Amino acid sequence: INNNNNKDLYNYNRVIVYKIEDGYLSIKRFRKSIEILLNKHEIFRTSIDYDINDNYLKQTINSSINDLYSYELTYFDVNDLEKLNLIIYNEQITKYFDLNKGKIFRCHLLKQNKEEKNKLIKNDDILLIYHHSALDD
């Protein structure tokens, strides 16, 4: 757990992809709902660290969600499936998580239209990425 540079940790990332099929979703409200979810469920605020003095894993439930998840917004061409697949692949292998700090959740919004800056609309994607320790598969 202390060695976050280990490449084997990449396979612990899980990605869930949702596509907006109809209507729209306010990005502001969506982000607020993520914050409520993280506040409600302690597992998303839990850090795990190895105590070298006492030789055991120490679990801490953080009281605040500040800086416990990362968020990104990317604009892309809906016809560029190769770029979409590359973004999803990179989310699976990139290390955004830090178990020692309790950072085990990430949200990446993929928008096609730069004009609707505050909304996700039809064919936009939501990627929810989490470290497998947060949820049972």
mmCIF file of N, CA and C in Angstrom:
data_model
loop_
_atom_site.group_PDB
_atom_site.id
_atom_site.type_symbol
_atom_site.label_atom_id
_atom_site.label_comp_id
_atom_site.label_asym_id
_atom_site.label_seq_id
_atom_site.Cartn_x
_atom_site.Cartn_y
_atom_site.Cartn_z
ATOM 1 N N ILE A 1 0.828 -1.192 0.000
ATOM 2 C CA ILE A 1 0.000 0.000 0.000
ATOM 3 C C ILE A 1 0.868 1.250 0.000
ATOM 4 N N ASN A 2 1.971 1.213 0.704
ATOM 5 C CA ASN A 2 2.829 2.391 0.718
ATOM 6 C C ASN A 2 3.484 2.665 -0.624
ATOM 7 N N ASN A 3 3.706 1.639 -1.418
ATOM 8 C CA ASN A 3 4.394 1.811 -2.687
ATOM 9 C C ASN A 3 3.399 2.095 -3.796
ATOM 10 N N ASN A 4 3.000 3.347 -3.957
ATOM 11 C CA ASN A 4 2.030 3.721 -4.982
ATOM 12 C C ASN A 4 2.635 3.776 -6.372
ATOM 13 N N ASN A 5 3.931 3.544 -6.514
ATOM 14 C CA ASN A 5 4.557 3.526 -7.831
ATOM 15 C C ASN A 5 4.489 2.151 -8.475
ATOM 16 N N ASN A 6 3.966 1.199 -7.785
ATOM 17 C CA ASN A 6 3.872 -0.159 -8.290
ATOM 18 C C ASN A 6 2.900 -0.220 -9.459
ATOM 19 N N LYS A 7 3.372 -0.688 -10.617
ATOM 20 C CA LYS A 7 2.522 -0.745 -11.810
ATOM 21 C C LYS A 7 1.372 -1.726 -11.650
ATOM 22 N N ASP A 8 1.477 -2.682 -10.737
ATOM 23 C CA ASP A 8 0.387 -3.634 -10.513
ATOM 24 C C ASP A 8 -0.852 -2.956 -9.947
ATOM 25 N N LEU A 9 -0.697 -1.781 -9.372
ATOM 26 C CA LEU A 9 -1.848 -1.079 -8.809
ATOM 27 C C LEU A 9 -2.805 -0.588 -9.886
ATOM 28 N N TYR A 10 -2.316 -0.451 -11.125
ATOM 29 C CA TYR A 10 -3.178 0.036 -12.205
ATOM 30 C C TYR A 10 -4.402 -0.835 -12.391
ATOM 31 N N ASN A 11 -4.233 -2.144 -12.260
ATOM 32 C CA ASN A 11 -5.366 -3.023 -12.531
ATOM 33 C C ASN A 11 -6.411 -2.975 -11.426
ATOM 34 N N TYR A 12 -6.225 -2.148 -10.449
ATOM 35 C CA TYR A 12 -7.217 -1.991 -9.397
ATOM 36 C C TYR A 12 -8.209 -0.874 -9.691
ATOM 37 N N ASN A 13 -7.999 -0.140 -10.763
ATOM 38 C CA ASN A 13 -8.940 0.911 -11.153
ATOM 39 C C ASN A 13 -10.136 0.295 -11.869
ATOM 40 N N ARG A 14 -11.312 0.759 -11.534
ATOM 41 C CA ARG A 14 -12.547 0.327 -12.195
ATOM 42 C C ARG A 14 -13.188 1.553 -12.824
ATOM 43 N N VAL A 15 -13.684 1.389 -14.045
ATOM 44 C CA VAL A 15 -14.309 2.496 -14.769
ATOM 45 C C VAL A 15 -15.729 2.102 -15.135
ATOM 46 N N ILE A 16 -16.676 2.965 -14.801
ATOM 47 C CA ILE A 16 -18.072 2.790 -15.209
ATOM 48 C C ILE A 16 -18.388 3.947 -16.151
ATOM 49 N N VAL A 17 -18.941 3.622 -17.320
ATOM 50 C CA VAL A 17 -19.250 4.638 -18.325
ATOM 51 C C VAL A 17 -20.764 4.756 -18.463
ATOM 52 N N TYR A 18 -21.259 5.972 -18.328
ATOM 53 C CA TYR A 18 -22.677 6.276 -18.553
ATOM 54 C C TYR A 18 -22.776 7.261 -19.710
ATOM 55 N N LYS A 19 -23.739 7.057 -20.570
ATOM 56 C CA LYS A 19 -23.988 7.960 -21.692
ATOM 57 C C LYS A 19 -25.331 8.641 -21.482
ATOM 58 N N ILE A 20 -25.366 9.958 -21.679
ATOM 59 C CA ILE A 20 -26.629 10.694 -21.623
ATOM 60 C C ILE A 20 -27.400 10.346 -22.897
ATOM 61 N N GLU A 21 -28.550 9.720 -22.745
ATOM 62 C CA GLU A 21 -29.325 9.289 -23.910
ATOM 63 C C GLU A 21 -30.430 10.263 -24.278
ATOM 64 N N ASP A 22 -30.889 11.035 -23.307
ATOM 65 C CA ASP A 22 -31.986 11.959 -23.584
ATOM 66 C C ASP A 22 -31.961 13.069 -22.537
ATOM 67 N N GLY A 23 -32.403 14.237 -22.900
ATOM 68 C CA GLY A 23 -32.474 15.342 -21.950
ATOM 69 C C GLY A 23 -31.101 15.910 -21.646
ATOM 70 N N TYR A 24 -30.949 16.427 -20.425
ATOM 71 C CA TYR A 24 -29.672 17.010 -20.019
ATOM 72 C C TYR A 24 -29.472 16.806 -18.526
ATOM 73 N N LEU A 25 -28.262 17.041 -18.079
ATOM 74 C CA LEU A 25 -27.900 16.934 -16.675
ATOM 75 C C LEU A 25 -27.026 18.130 -16.323
ATOM 76 N N SER A 26 -27.428 18.878 -15.317
ATOM 77 C CA SER A 26 -26.645 20.015 -14.848
ATOM 78 C C SER A 26 -25.329 19.505 -14.253
ATOM 79 N N ILE A 27 -24.219 20.026 -14.753
ATOM 80 C CA ILE A 27 -22.912 19.618 -14.236
ATOM 81 C C ILE A 27 -22.774 20.038 -12.774
ATOM 82 N N LYS A 28 -23.240 21.214 -12.439
ATOM 83 C CA LYS A 28 -23.165 21.701 -11.054
ATOM 84 C C LYS A 28 -23.930 20.770 -10.113
ATOM 85 N N ARG A 29 -25.138 20.394 -10.497
ATOM 86 C CA ARG A 29 -25.936 19.495 -9.646
ATOM 87 C C ARG A 29 -25.329 18.097 -9.585
ATOM 88 N N PHE A 30 -24.785 17.649 -10.698
ATOM 89 C CA PHE A 30 -24.140 16.337 -10.708
ATOM 90 C C PHE A 30 -22.959 16.322 -9.744
ATOM 91 N N ARG A 31 -22.125 17.353 -9.791
ATOM 92 C CA ARG A 31 -20.976 17.419 -8.891
ATOM 93 C C ARG A 31 -21.419 17.501 -7.432
ATOM 94 N N LYS A 32 -22.505 18.224 -7.170
ATOM 95 C CA LYS A 32 -23.042 18.304 -5.807
ATOM 96 C C LYS A 32 -23.510 16.925 -5.342
ATOM 97 N N SER A 33 -24.144 16.168 -6.239
ATOM 98 C CA SER A 33 -24.607 14.825 -5.866
ATOM 99 C C SER A 33 -23.428 13.898 -5.570
ATOM 100 N N ILE A 34 -22.324 14.060 -6.294
ATOM 101 C CA ILE A 34 -21.118 13.276 -6.006
ATOM 102 C C ILE A 34 -20.598 13.622 -4.616
ATOM 103 N N GLU A 35 -20.572 14.901 -4.277
ATOM 104 C CA GLU A 35 -20.121 15.320 -2.947
ATOM 105 C C GLU A 35 -21.015 14.748 -1.853
ATOM 106 N N ILE A 36 -22.324 14.743 -2.075
ATOM 107 C CA ILE A 36 -23.260 14.167 -1.095
ATOM 108 C C ILE A 36 -22.991 12.677 -0.934
ATOM 109 N N LEU A 37 -22.786 11.985 -2.041
ATOM 110 C CA LEU A 37 -22.484 10.550 -2.007
ATOM 111 C C LEU A 37 -21.213 10.278 -1.211
ATOM 112 N N LEU A 38 -20.177 11.044 -1.470
ATOM 113 C CA LEU A 38 -18.910 10.844 -0.772
ATOM 114 C C LEU A 38 -19.019 11.173 0.711
ATOM 115 N N ASN A 39 -19.805 12.176 1.053
ATOM 116 C CA ASN A 39 -20.018 12.503 2.463
ATOM 117 C C ASN A 39 -20.817 11.431 3.179
ATOM 118 N N LYS A 40 -21.786 10.855 2.489
ATOM 119 C CA LYS A 40 -22.668 9.870 3.115
ATOM 120 C C LYS A 40 -21.971 8.540 3.377
ATOM 121 N N HIS A 41 -21.130 8.107 2.456
ATOM 122 C CA HIS A 41 -20.522 6.777 2.562
ATOM 123 C C HIS A 41 -19.060 6.879 2.992
ATOM 124 N N GLU A 42 -18.783 6.403 4.189
ATOM 125 C CA GLU A 42 -17.454 6.512 4.783
ATOM 126 C C GLU A 42 -16.370 5.835 3.955
ATOM 127 N N ILE A 43 -16.720 4.781 3.230
ATOM 128 C CA ILE A 43 -15.712 4.057 2.462
ATOM 129 C C ILE A 43 -15.011 4.970 1.463
ATOM 130 N N PHE A 44 -15.725 5.984 0.969
ATOM 131 C CA PHE A 44 -15.131 6.919 0.013
ATOM 132 C C PHE A 44 -14.261 7.975 0.686
ATOM 133 N N ARG A 45 -14.243 7.973 2.022
ATOM 134 C CA ARG A 45 -13.420 8.925 2.782
ATOM 135 C C ARG A 45 -12.416 8.199 3.665
ATOM 136 N N THR A 46 -12.171 6.942 3.344
ATOM 137 C CA THR A 46 -11.310 6.119 4.180
ATOM 138 C C THR A 46 -9.901 6.043 3.607
ATOM 139 N N SER A 47 -8.935 6.323 4.444
ATOM 140 C CA SER A 47 -7.536 6.178 4.030
ATOM 141 C C SER A 47 -6.932 4.984 4.763
ATOM 142 N N ILE A 48 -5.991 4.351 4.097
ATOM 143 C CA ILE A 48 -5.308 3.191 4.669
ATOM 144 C C ILE A 48 -3.819 3.464 4.599
ATOM 145 N N ASP A 49 -3.175 3.337 5.732
ATOM 146 C CA ASP A 49 -1.746 3.605 5.792
ATOM 147 C C ASP A 49 -1.086 2.533 6.649
ATOM 148 N N TYR A 50 0.140 2.218 6.314
ATOM 149 C CA TYR A 50 0.881 1.232 7.087
ATOM 150 C C TYR A 50 1.689 1.934 8.164
ATOM 151 N N ASP A 51 1.455 1.545 9.412
ATOM 152 C CA ASP A 51 2.191 2.095 10.546
ATOM 153 C C ASP A 51 3.444 1.245 10.745
ATOM 154 N N ILE A 52 4.603 1.796 10.371
ATOM 155 C CA ILE A 52 5.833 1.008 10.452
ATOM 156 C C ILE A 52 6.296 0.792 11.893
ATOM 157 N N ASN A 53 5.901 1.680 12.801
ATOM 158 C CA ASN A 53 6.301 1.525 14.199
ATOM 159 C C ASN A 53 5.577 0.368 14.867
ATOM 160 N N ASP A 54 4.268 0.261 14.617
ATOM 161 C CA ASP A 54 3.480 -0.798 15.245
ATOM 162 C C ASP A 54 3.221 -1.972 14.304
ATOM 163 N N ASN A 55 3.684 -1.876 13.056
ATOM 164 C CA ASN A 55 3.601 -2.965 12.089
ATOM 165 C C ASN A 55 2.166 -3.426 11.815
ATOM 166 N N TYR A 56 1.301 -2.480 11.443
ATOM 167 C CA TYR A 56 -0.073 -2.829 11.086
ATOM 168 C C TYR A 56 -0.659 -1.780 10.143
ATOM 169 N N LEU A 57 -1.734 -2.177 9.469
ATOM 170 C CA LEU A 57 -2.457 -1.247 8.610
ATOM 171 C C LEU A 57 -3.384 -0.402 9.458
ATOM 172 N N LYS A 58 -3.358 0.884 9.233
ATOM 173 C CA LYS A 58 -4.187 1.814 9.991
ATOM 174 C C LYS A 58 -5.248 2.391 9.060
ATOM 175 N N GLN A 59 -6.489 2.270 9.459
ATOM 176 C CA GLN A 59 -7.610 2.793 8.680
ATOM 177 C C GLN A 59 -8.128 4.051 9.361
ATOM 178 N N THR A 60 -8.288 5.119 8.570
ATOM 179 C CA THR A 60 -8.784 6.385 9.089
ATOM 180 C C THR A 60 -9.941 6.857 8.230
ATOM 181 N N ILE A 61 -11.030 7.250 8.875
ATOM 182 C CA ILE A 61 -12.165 7.825 8.153
ATOM 183 C C ILE A 61 -12.019 9.336 8.224
ATOM 184 N N ASN A 62 -11.809 9.942 7.071
ATOM 185 C CA ASN A 62 -11.619 11.389 6.992
ATOM 186 C C ASN A 62 -12.961 12.089 7.138
ATOM 187 N N SER A 63 -12.962 13.208 7.828
ATOM 188 C CA SER A 63 -14.220 13.913 8.078
ATOM 189 C C SER A 63 -14.656 14.776 6.905
ATOM 190 N N SER A 64 -13.733 15.150 6.063
ATOM 191 C CA SER A 64 -14.049 16.060 4.962
ATOM 192 C C SER A 64 -13.738 15.413 3.623
ATOM 193 N N ILE A 65 -14.504 15.802 2.594
ATOM 194 C CA ILE A 65 -14.239 15.282 1.255
ATOM 195 C C ILE A 65 -13.307 16.189 0.467
ATOM 196 N N ASN A 66 -12.853 17.264 1.088
ATOM 197 C CA ASN A 66 -11.956 18.183 0.384
ATOM 198 C C ASN A 66 -10.757 17.426 -0.163
ATOM 199 N N ASP A 67 -10.544 17.542 -1.455
ATOM 200 C CA ASP A 67 -9.421 16.925 -2.151
ATOM 201 C C ASP A 67 -9.418 15.399 -2.079
ATOM 202 N N LEU A 68 -10.582 14.781 -1.841
ATOM 203 C CA LEU A 68 -10.625 13.324 -1.803
ATOM 204 C C LEU A 68 -11.073 12.706 -3.121
ATOM 205 N N TYR A 69 -11.460 13.526 -4.060
ATOM 206 C CA TYR A 69 -11.740 12.979 -5.381
ATOM 207 C C TYR A 69 -11.308 13.979 -6.431
ATOM 208 N N SER A 70 -11.001 13.466 -7.601
ATOM 209 C CA SER A 70 -10.593 14.366 -8.670
ATOM 210 C C SER A 70 -11.683 14.431 -9.727
ATOM 211 N N TYR A 71 -11.674 15.517 -10.445
ATOM 212 C CA TYR A 71 -12.715 15.805 -11.427
ATOM 213 C C TYR A 71 -12.050 16.372 -12.671
ATOM 214 N N GLU A 72 -12.539 15.946 -13.825
ATOM 215 C CA GLU A 72 -12.001 16.460 -15.076
ATOM 216 C C GLU A 72 -13.122 16.580 -16.098
ATOM 217 N N LEU A 73 -13.029 17.593 -16.938
ATOM 218 C CA LEU A 73 -13.977 17.802 -18.030
ATOM 219 C C LEU A 73 -13.174 17.869 -19.321
ATOM 220 N N THR A 74 -13.536 17.018 -20.283
ATOM 221 C CA THR A 74 -12.836 16.960 -21.564
ATOM 222 C C THR A 74 -13.840 17.110 -22.692
ATOM 223 N N TYR A 75 -13.478 17.911 -23.676
ATOM 224 C CA TYR A 75 -14.305 18.038 -24.878
ATOM 225 C C TYR A 75 -13.730 17.118 -25.948
ATOM 226 N N PHE A 76 -14.624 16.422 -26.681
ATOM 227 C CA PHE A 76 -14.154 15.519 -27.726
ATOM 228 C C PHE A 76 -15.185 15.441 -28.842
ATOM 229 N N ASP A 77 -14.743 14.950 -29.976
ATOM 230 C CA ASP A 77 -15.606 14.759 -31.139
ATOM 231 C C ASP A 77 -16.280 13.398 -31.010
ATOM 232 N N VAL A 78 -17.603 13.375 -31.054
ATOM 233 C CA VAL A 78 -18.363 12.138 -30.879
ATOM 234 C C VAL A 78 -17.978 11.088 -31.918
ATOM 235 N N ASN A 79 -17.500 11.509 -33.067
ATOM 236 C CA ASN A 79 -17.123 10.562 -34.111
ATOM 237 C C ASN A 79 -15.730 9.980 -33.905
ATOM 238 N N ASP A 80 -15.003 10.509 -32.942
ATOM 239 C CA ASP A 80 -13.648 10.035 -32.683
ATOM 240 C C ASP A 80 -13.671 8.954 -31.598
ATOM 241 N N LEU A 81 -14.146 7.771 -31.973
ATOM 242 C CA LEU A 81 -14.236 6.663 -31.015
ATOM 243 C C LEU A 81 -12.864 6.232 -30.519
ATOM 244 N N GLU A 82 -11.865 6.405 -31.345
ATOM 245 C CA GLU A 82 -10.512 6.042 -30.933
ATOM 246 C C GLU A 82 -10.074 6.896 -29.743
ATOM 247 N N LYS A 83 -10.357 8.191 -29.794
ATOM 248 C CA LYS A 83 -10.008 9.076 -28.672
ATOM 249 C C LYS A 83 -10.811 8.708 -27.426
ATOM 250 N N LEU A 84 -12.101 8.425 -27.595
ATOM 251 C CA LEU A 84 -12.932 8.027 -26.458
ATOM 252 C C LEU A 84 -12.382 6.765 -25.809
ATOM 253 N N ASN A 85 -12.063 5.766 -26.617
ATOM 254 C CA ASN A 85 -11.508 4.521 -26.081
ATOM 255 C C ASN A 85 -10.166 4.753 -25.399
ATOM 256 N N LEU A 86 -9.361 5.659 -25.949
ATOM 257 C CA LEU A 86 -8.074 5.979 -25.335
ATOM 258 C C LEU A 86 -8.267 6.657 -23.981
ATOM 259 N N ILE A 87 -9.234 7.556 -23.886
ATOM 260 C CA ILE A 87 -9.525 8.220 -22.609
ATOM 261 C C ILE A 87 -9.948 7.190 -21.567
ATOM 262 N N ILE A 88 -10.850 6.287 -21.947
ATOM 263 C CA ILE A 88 -11.310 5.250 -21.012
ATOM 264 C C ILE A 88 -10.150 4.351 -20.606
ATOM 265 N N TYR A 89 -9.341 3.943 -21.554
ATOM 266 C CA TYR A 89 -8.178 3.104 -21.257
ATOM 267 C C TYR A 89 -7.228 3.820 -20.294
ATOM 268 N N ASN A 90 -6.955 5.094 -20.567
ATOM 269 C CA ASN A 90 -6.052 5.850 -19.691
ATOM 270 C C ASN A 90 -6.604 5.985 -18.281
ATOM 271 N N GLU A 91 -7.917 6.071 -18.140
ATOM 272 C CA GLU A 91 -8.515 6.129 -16.805
ATOM 273 C C GLU A 91 -8.290 4.814 -16.057
ATOM 274 N N GLN A 92 -8.213 3.719 -16.788
ATOM 275 C CA GLN A 92 -7.992 2.424 -16.152
ATOM 276 C C GLN A 92 -6.559 2.261 -15.683
ATOM 277 N N ILE A 93 -5.613 2.862 -16.390
ATOM 278 C CA ILE A 93 -4.208 2.624 -16.056
ATOM 279 C C ILE A 93 -3.526 3.790 -15.350
ATOM 280 N N THR A 94 -4.138 4.956 -15.349
ATOM 281 C CA THR A 94 -3.502 6.126 -14.750
ATOM 282 C C THR A 94 -3.722 6.135 -13.244
ATOM 283 N N LYS A 95 -2.704 6.571 -12.533
ATOM 284 C CA LYS A 95 -2.776 6.588 -11.075
ATOM 285 C C LYS A 95 -3.240 7.945 -10.567
ATOM 286 N N TYR A 96 -4.528 8.055 -10.326
ATOM 287 C CA TYR A 96 -5.066 9.261 -9.699
ATOM 288 C C TYR A 96 -5.327 9.016 -8.215
ATOM 289 N N PHE A 97 -5.230 7.770 -7.806
ATOM 290 C CA PHE A 97 -5.645 7.411 -6.459
ATOM 291 C C PHE A 97 -4.466 7.359 -5.502
ATOM 292 N N ASP A 98 -4.762 7.663 -4.259
ATOM 293 C CA ASP A 98 -3.766 7.603 -3.202
ATOM 294 C C ASP A 98 -4.461 7.046 -1.964
ATOM 295 N N LEU A 99 -4.285 5.753 -1.721
ATOM 296 C CA LEU A 99 -4.953 5.096 -0.589
ATOM 297 C C LEU A 99 -4.523 5.692 0.744
ATOM 298 N N ASN A 100 -3.288 6.159 0.802
ATOM 299 C CA ASN A 100 -2.793 6.730 2.055
ATOM 300 C C ASN A 100 -3.520 8.018 2.425
ATOM 301 N N LYS A 101 -4.064 8.704 1.424
ATOM 302 C CA LYS A 101 -4.800 9.948 1.667
ATOM 303 C C LYS A 101 -6.305 9.753 1.541
ATOM 304 N N GLY A 102 -6.744 8.553 1.188
ATOM 305 C CA GLY A 102 -8.170 8.297 1.039
ATOM 306 C C GLY A 102 -8.728 8.766 -0.290
ATOM 307 N N LYS A 103 -7.870 8.988 -1.254
ATOM 308 C CA LYS A 103 -8.315 9.455 -2.580
ATOM 309 C C LYS A 103 -8.525 8.224 -3.466
ATOM 310 N N ILE A 104 -9.803 7.766 -3.541
ATOM 311 C CA ILE A 104 -10.087 6.519 -4.257
ATOM 312 C C ILE A 104 -11.215 6.664 -5.273
ATOM 313 N N PHE A 105 -11.608 7.895 -5.573
ATOM 314 C CA PHE A 105 -12.730 8.117 -6.486
ATOM 315 C C PHE A 105 -12.407 9.264 -7.433
ATOM 316 N N ARG A 106 -12.863 9.130 -8.677
ATOM 317 C CA ARG A 106 -12.607 10.148 -9.693
ATOM 318 C C ARG A 106 -13.796 10.226 -10.637
ATOM 319 N N CYS A 107 -14.056 11.408 -11.147
ATOM 320 C CA CYS A 107 -15.132 11.635 -12.106
ATOM 321 C C CYS A 107 -14.557 12.360 -13.321
ATOM 322 N N HIS A 108 -14.850 11.838 -14.504
ATOM 323 C CA HIS A 108 -14.372 12.451 -15.746
ATOM 324 C C HIS A 108 -15.572 12.613 -16.670
ATOM 325 N N LEU A 109 -15.900 13.851 -17.003
ATOM 326 C CA LEU A 109 -17.023 14.139 -17.892
ATOM 327 C C LEU A 109 -16.487 14.383 -19.294
ATOM 328 N N LEU A 110 -17.141 13.764 -20.279
ATOM 329 C CA LEU A 110 -16.734 13.901 -21.674
ATOM 330 C C LEU A 110 -17.853 14.575 -22.440
ATOM 331 N N LYS A 111 -17.577 15.781 -22.913
ATOM 332 C CA LYS A 111 -18.582 16.577 -23.622
ATOM 333 C C LYS A 111 -18.199 16.746 -25.082
ATOM 334 N N GLN A 112 -19.230 16.763 -25.927
ATOM 335 C CA GLN A 112 -19.016 17.002 -27.349
ATOM 336 C C GLN A 112 -19.171 18.474 -27.696
ATOM 337 N N ASN A 113 -20.047 19.159 -26.997
ATOM 338 C CA ASN A 113 -20.465 20.503 -27.378
ATOM 339 C C ASN A 113 -19.910 21.522 -26.386
ATOM 340 N N LYS A 114 -19.047 22.403 -26.850
ATOM 341 C CA LYS A 114 -18.469 23.426 -25.968
ATOM 342 C C LYS A 114 -19.453 24.547 -25.655
ATOM 343 N N GLU A 115 -20.535 24.618 -26.392
ATOM 344 C CA GLU A 115 -21.504 25.697 -26.182
ATOM 345 C C GLU A 115 -22.377 25.464 -24.953
ATOM 346 N N GLU A 116 -22.657 24.243 -24.628
ATOM 347 C CA GLU A 116 -23.466 23.905 -23.439
ATOM 348 C C GLU A 116 -22.519 23.624 -22.276
ATOM 349 N N LYS A 117 -21.833 24.651 -21.797
ATOM 350 C CA LYS A 117 -20.771 24.466 -20.806
ATOM 351 C C LYS A 117 -21.256 23.982 -19.450
ATOM 352 N N ASN A 118 -22.493 24.263 -19.096
ATOM 353 C CA ASN A 118 -22.991 23.925 -17.763
ATOM 354 C C ASN A 118 -23.849 22.672 -17.735
ATOM 355 N N LYS A 119 -24.000 22.016 -18.888
ATOM 356 C CA LYS A 119 -24.881 20.849 -18.961
ATOM 357 C C LYS A 119 -24.214 19.712 -19.713
ATOM 358 N N LEU A 120 -24.558 18.509 -19.286
ATOM 359 C CA LEU A 120 -24.277 17.330 -20.097
ATOM 360 C C LEU A 120 -25.530 17.085 -20.923
ATOM 361 N N ILE A 121 -25.353 16.860 -22.209
ATOM 362 C CA ILE A 121 -26.501 16.663 -23.091
ATOM 363 C C ILE A 121 -26.369 15.318 -23.810
ATOM 364 N N LYS A 122 -27.323 15.032 -24.671
ATOM 365 C CA LYS A 122 -27.380 13.758 -25.385
ATOM 366 C C LYS A 122 -26.011 13.401 -25.984
ATOM 367 N N ASN A 123 -25.616 12.160 -25.741
ATOM 368 C CA ASN A 123 -24.359 11.556 -26.207
ATOM 369 C C ASN A 123 -23.116 11.991 -25.439
ATOM 370 N N ASP A 124 -23.241 12.848 -24.421
ATOM 371 C CA ASP A 124 -22.106 13.118 -23.541
ATOM 372 C C ASP A 124 -21.928 11.910 -22.622
ATOM 373 N N ASP A 125 -20.711 11.751 -22.102
ATOM 374 C CA ASP A 125 -20.407 10.589 -21.266
ATOM 375 C C ASP A 125 -19.967 11.010 -19.872
ATOM 376 N N ILE A 126 -20.285 10.152 -18.911
ATOM 377 C CA ILE A 126 -19.831 10.295 -17.533
ATOM 378 C C ILE A 126 -18.988 9.070 -17.226
ATOM 379 N N LEU A 127 -17.742 9.293 -16.831
ATOM 380 C CA LEU A 127 -16.888 8.197 -16.397
ATOM 381 C C LEU A 127 -16.744 8.297 -14.884
ATOM 382 N N LEU A 128 -17.125 7.250 -14.194
ATOM 383 C CA LEU A 128 -16.912 7.162 -12.752
ATOM 384 C C LEU A 128 -15.800 6.144 -12.553
ATOM 385 N N ILE A 129 -14.717 6.580 -11.954
ATOM 386 C CA ILE A 129 -13.551 5.734 -11.783
ATOM 387 C C ILE A 129 -13.292 5.603 -10.289
ATOM 388 N N TYR A 130 -13.056 4.384 -9.857
ATOM 389 C CA TYR A 130 -12.801 4.179 -8.436
ATOM 390 C C TYR A 130 -11.775 3.079 -8.255
ATOM 391 N N HIS A 131 -11.102 3.130 -7.135
ATOM 392 C CA HIS A 131 -10.185 2.059 -6.765
ATOM 393 C C HIS A 131 -11.032 0.893 -6.270
ATOM 394 N N HIS A 132 -10.655 -0.304 -6.638
ATOM 395 C CA HIS A 132 -11.484 -1.471 -6.305
ATOM 396 C C HIS A 132 -11.720 -1.630 -4.807
ATOM 397 N N SER A 133 -10.885 -1.053 -3.979
ATOM 398 C CA SER A 133 -11.073 -1.181 -2.532
ATOM 399 C C SER A 133 -12.337 -0.480 -2.050
ATOM 400 N N ALA A 134 -12.888 0.426 -2.872
ATOM 401 C CA ALA A 134 -14.083 1.173 -2.469
ATOM 402 C C ALA A 134 -15.347 0.335 -2.560
ATOM 403 N N LEU A 135 -15.406 -0.586 -3.507
ATOM 404 C CA LEU A 135 -16.621 -1.374 -3.735
ATOM 405 C C LEU A 135 -16.273 -2.822 -4.021
ATOM 406 N N ASP A 136 -17.165 -3.707 -3.616
ATOM 407 C CA ASP A 136 -16.998 -5.116 -3.962
ATOM 408 C C ASP A 136 -17.413 -5.326 -5.401
ATOM 409 N N ASP A 137 -16.676 -6.147 -6.108
ATOM 410 C CA ASP A 137 -17.055 -6.484 -7.483
ATOM 411 C C ASP A 137 -17.972 -7.680 -7.498
#
